[in-house]
Tab-separated table of C-alpha atoms in Angstrom:
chain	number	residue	atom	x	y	z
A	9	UNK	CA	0.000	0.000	0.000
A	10	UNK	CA	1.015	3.361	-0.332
A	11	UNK	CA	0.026	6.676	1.619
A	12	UNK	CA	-0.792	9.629	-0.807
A	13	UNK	CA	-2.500	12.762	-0.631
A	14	UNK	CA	-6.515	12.206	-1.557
A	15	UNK	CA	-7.355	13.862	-4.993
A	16	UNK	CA	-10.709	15.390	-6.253
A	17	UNK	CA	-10.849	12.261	-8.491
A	18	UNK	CA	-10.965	10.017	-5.036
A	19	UNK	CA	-14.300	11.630	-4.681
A	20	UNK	CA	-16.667	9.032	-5.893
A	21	UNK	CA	-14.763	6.727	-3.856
A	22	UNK	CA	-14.618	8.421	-0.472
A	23	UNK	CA	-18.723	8.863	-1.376
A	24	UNK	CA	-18.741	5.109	-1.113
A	25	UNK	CA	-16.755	4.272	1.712
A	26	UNK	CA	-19.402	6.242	3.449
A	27	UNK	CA	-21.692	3.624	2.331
A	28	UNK	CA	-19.733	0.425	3.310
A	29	UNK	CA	-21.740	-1.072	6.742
A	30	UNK	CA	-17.738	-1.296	8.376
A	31	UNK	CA	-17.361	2.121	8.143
A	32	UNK	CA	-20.070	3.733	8.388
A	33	UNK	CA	-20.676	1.874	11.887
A	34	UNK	CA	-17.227	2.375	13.361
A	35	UNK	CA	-16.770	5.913	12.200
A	36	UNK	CA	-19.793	7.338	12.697
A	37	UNK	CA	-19.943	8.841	8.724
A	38	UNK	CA	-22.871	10.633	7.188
A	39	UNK	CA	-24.003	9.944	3.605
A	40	UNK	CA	-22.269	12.065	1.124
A	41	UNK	CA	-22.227	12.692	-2.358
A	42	UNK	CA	-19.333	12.960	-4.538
A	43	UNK	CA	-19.878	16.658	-4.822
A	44	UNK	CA	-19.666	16.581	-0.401
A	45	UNK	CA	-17.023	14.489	-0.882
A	46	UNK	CA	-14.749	16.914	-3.030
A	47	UNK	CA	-15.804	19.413	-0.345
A	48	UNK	CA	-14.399	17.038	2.492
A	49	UNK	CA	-10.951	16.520	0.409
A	50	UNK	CA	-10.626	20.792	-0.010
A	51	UNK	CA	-11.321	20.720	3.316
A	52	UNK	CA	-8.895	18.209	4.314
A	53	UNK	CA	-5.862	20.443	2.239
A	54	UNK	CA	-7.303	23.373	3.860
A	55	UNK	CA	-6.567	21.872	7.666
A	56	UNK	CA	-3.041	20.464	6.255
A	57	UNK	CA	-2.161	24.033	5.494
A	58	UNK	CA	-3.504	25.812	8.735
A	59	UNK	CA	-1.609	22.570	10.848
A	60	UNK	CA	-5.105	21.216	12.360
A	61	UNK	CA	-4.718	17.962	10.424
A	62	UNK	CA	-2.677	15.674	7.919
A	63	UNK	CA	-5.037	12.832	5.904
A	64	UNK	CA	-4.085	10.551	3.265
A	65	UNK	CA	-5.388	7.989	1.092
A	66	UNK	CA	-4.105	4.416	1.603
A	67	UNK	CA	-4.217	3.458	-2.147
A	68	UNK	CA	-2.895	0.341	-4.318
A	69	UNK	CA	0.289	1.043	-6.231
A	70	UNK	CA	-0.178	0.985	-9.958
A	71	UNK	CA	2.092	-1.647	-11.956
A	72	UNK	CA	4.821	1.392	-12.256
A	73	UNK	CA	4.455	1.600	-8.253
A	74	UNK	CA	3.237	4.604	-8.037
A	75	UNK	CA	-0.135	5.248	-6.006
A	76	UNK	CA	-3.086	3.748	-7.675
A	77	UNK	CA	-6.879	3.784	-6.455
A	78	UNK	CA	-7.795	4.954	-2.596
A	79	UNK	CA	-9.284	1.918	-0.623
A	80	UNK	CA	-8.766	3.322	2.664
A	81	UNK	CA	-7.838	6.811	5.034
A	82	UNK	CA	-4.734	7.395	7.432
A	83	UNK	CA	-4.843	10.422	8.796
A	84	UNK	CA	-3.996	12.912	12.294
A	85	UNK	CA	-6.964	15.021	13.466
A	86	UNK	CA	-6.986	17.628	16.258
A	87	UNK	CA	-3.464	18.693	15.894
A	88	UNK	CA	-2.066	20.445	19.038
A	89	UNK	CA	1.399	22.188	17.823
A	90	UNK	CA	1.429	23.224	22.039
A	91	UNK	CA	0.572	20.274	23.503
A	92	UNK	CA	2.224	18.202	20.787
A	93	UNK	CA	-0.261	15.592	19.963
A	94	UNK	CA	-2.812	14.727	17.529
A	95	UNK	CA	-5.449	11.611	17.209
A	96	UNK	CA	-5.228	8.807	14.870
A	97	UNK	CA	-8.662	8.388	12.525
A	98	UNK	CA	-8.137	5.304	9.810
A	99	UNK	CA	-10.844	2.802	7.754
A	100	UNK	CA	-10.406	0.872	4.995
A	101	UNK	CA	-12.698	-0.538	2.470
A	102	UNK	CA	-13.160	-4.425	1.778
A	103	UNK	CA	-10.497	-4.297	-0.871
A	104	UNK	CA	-8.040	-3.044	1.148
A	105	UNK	CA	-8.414	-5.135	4.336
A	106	UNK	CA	-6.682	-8.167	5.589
A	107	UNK	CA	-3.092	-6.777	4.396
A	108	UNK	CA	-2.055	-5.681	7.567
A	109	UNK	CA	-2.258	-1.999	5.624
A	110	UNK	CA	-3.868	-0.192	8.492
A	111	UNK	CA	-1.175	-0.826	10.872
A	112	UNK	CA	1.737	0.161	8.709
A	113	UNK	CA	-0.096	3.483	7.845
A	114	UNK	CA	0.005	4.115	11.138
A	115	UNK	CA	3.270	2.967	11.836
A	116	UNK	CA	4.498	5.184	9.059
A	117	UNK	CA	2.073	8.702	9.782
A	118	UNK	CA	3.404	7.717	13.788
A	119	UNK	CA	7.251	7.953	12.396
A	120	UNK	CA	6.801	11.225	10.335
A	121	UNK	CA	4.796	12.766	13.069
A	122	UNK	CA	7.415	11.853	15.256
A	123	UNK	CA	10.209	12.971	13.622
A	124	UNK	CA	8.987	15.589	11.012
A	125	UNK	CA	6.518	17.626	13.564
A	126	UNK	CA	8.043	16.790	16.356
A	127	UNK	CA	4.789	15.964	18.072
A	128	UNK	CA	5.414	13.807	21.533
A	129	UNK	CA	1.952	11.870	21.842
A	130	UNK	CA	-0.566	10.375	19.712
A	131	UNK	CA	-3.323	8.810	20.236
A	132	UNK	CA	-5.989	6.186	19.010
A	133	UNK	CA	-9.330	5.798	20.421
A	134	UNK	CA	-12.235	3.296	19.238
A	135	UNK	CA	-15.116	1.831	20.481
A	136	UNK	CA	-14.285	-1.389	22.838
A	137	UNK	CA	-16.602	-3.248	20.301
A	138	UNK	CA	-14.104	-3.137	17.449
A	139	UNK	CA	-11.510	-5.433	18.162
A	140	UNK	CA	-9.779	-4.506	14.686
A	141	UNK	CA	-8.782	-1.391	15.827
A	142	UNK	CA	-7.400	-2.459	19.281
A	143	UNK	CA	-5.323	-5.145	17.246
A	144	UNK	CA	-3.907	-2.258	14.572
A	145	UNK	CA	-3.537	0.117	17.606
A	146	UNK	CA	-1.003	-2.616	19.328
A	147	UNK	CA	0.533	-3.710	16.252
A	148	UNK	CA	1.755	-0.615	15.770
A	149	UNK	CA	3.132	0.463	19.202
A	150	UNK	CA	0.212	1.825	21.103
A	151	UNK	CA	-0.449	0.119	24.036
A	152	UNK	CA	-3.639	0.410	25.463
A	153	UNK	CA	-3.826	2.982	28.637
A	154	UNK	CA	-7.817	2.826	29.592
A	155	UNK	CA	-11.570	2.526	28.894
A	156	UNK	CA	-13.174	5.783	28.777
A	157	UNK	CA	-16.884	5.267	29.590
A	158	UNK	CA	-19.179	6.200	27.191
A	159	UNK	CA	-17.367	8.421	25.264
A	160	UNK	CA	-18.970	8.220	21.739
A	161	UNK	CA	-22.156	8.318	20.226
A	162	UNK	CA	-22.705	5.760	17.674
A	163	UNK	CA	-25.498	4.416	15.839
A	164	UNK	CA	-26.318	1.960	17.884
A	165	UNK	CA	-25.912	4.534	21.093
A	166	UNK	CA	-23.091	4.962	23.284
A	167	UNK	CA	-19.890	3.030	23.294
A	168	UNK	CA	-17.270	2.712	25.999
A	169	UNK	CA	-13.681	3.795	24.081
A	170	UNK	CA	-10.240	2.162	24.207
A	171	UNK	CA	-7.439	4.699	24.683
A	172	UNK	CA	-4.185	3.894	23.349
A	173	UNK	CA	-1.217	6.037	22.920
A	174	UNK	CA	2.217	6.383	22.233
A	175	UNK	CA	5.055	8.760	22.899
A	176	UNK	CA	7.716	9.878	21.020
A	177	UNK	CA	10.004	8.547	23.462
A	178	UNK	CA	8.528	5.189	22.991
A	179	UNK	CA	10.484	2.166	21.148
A	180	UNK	CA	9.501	1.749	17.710
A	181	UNK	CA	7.304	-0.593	16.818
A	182	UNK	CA	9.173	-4.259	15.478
A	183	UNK	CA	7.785	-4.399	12.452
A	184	UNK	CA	6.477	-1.808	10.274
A	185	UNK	CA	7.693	-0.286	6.857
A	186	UNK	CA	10.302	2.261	6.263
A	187	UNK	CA	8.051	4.240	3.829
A	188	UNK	CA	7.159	7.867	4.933
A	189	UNK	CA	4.024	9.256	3.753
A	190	UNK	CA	3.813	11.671	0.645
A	191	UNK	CA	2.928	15.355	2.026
């Protein structure tokens, strides 16, 4: 997999992840159009600029190797330059799961966050009921720290939330790719 920025021609795609039962439950997504979803990606370089966020697409590589179709986001929301951290929000669609791609994203976005912004803490938080996300957040060097209590509204009503973090300071994960994300 590689990690690229998401282009207006990812639109139709982002439309339909909205639609996939996976992640629509887990991240708590509205229906969009691809004309909402161009809006979201603007918005999404907008944020990158201003340093509130940093979101790629987690897309196939092309037979040249370069990045191909989007099946899946990576990103860092609610950037704190002062307190130097920033939360982890990730999904992939069907044809991207079962790769192990979500973890490595992570792994990578962790390493350039890291070292690039010089951020000291990240964090990943998901509902207790997703045991995907707990495995992805401890595959790639977050242990878990707590259950927060009802701390999101989904669908289905409130959720208890898994906190797991990681500090720069922190040993890198043992596996994990060398790639960096494209900016």
């Amino acid at each position: 997999m590689v990690l690229r920025p998401w282009r207006d021609t990812d639109a139709q795609v982002l439309a339909s992840a909205h639609e996939d039962p996976d992640v629509r439950h887990w991240n708590r997504t509205e229906p969009m159009t691809p004309t909402g979803a161009v809006d979201r990606i603007e918005r999404w370089a907008r944020r990158w600029d201003a340093g509130e966020a940093a979101v790629w697409a987690v897309a196939h590589p092309d037979e040249d190797g370069a990045a191909g179709a989007a099946v899946g986001l990576v990103g860092l929301a609610d950037i704190d330059p002062s307190g130097a951290s920033a939360e982890f929000l990730y999904w992939l669609l069907p044809a991207g799961r079962g790769r192990g791609a979500v973890g490595q994203a992570v792994t990578a976005v962790s390493r350039w966050a890291f070292e690039e912004c010089r951020l000291h803490r990240l964090r990943i938080c998901h509902s207790v009921g997703n045991p995907a996300s707990c495995a992805v957040a401890v595959r790639a060097g977050f242990p878990l720290e707590g259950t927060m209590r009802g701390a999101l509204l989904h669908a289905d009503g409130w959720h208890d939330e898994h906190l797991h973090a990681r500090l720069a300071t922190d040993a890198r994960p043992e596996a994990g790719p060398d790639a960096r994300p494209d900016a």
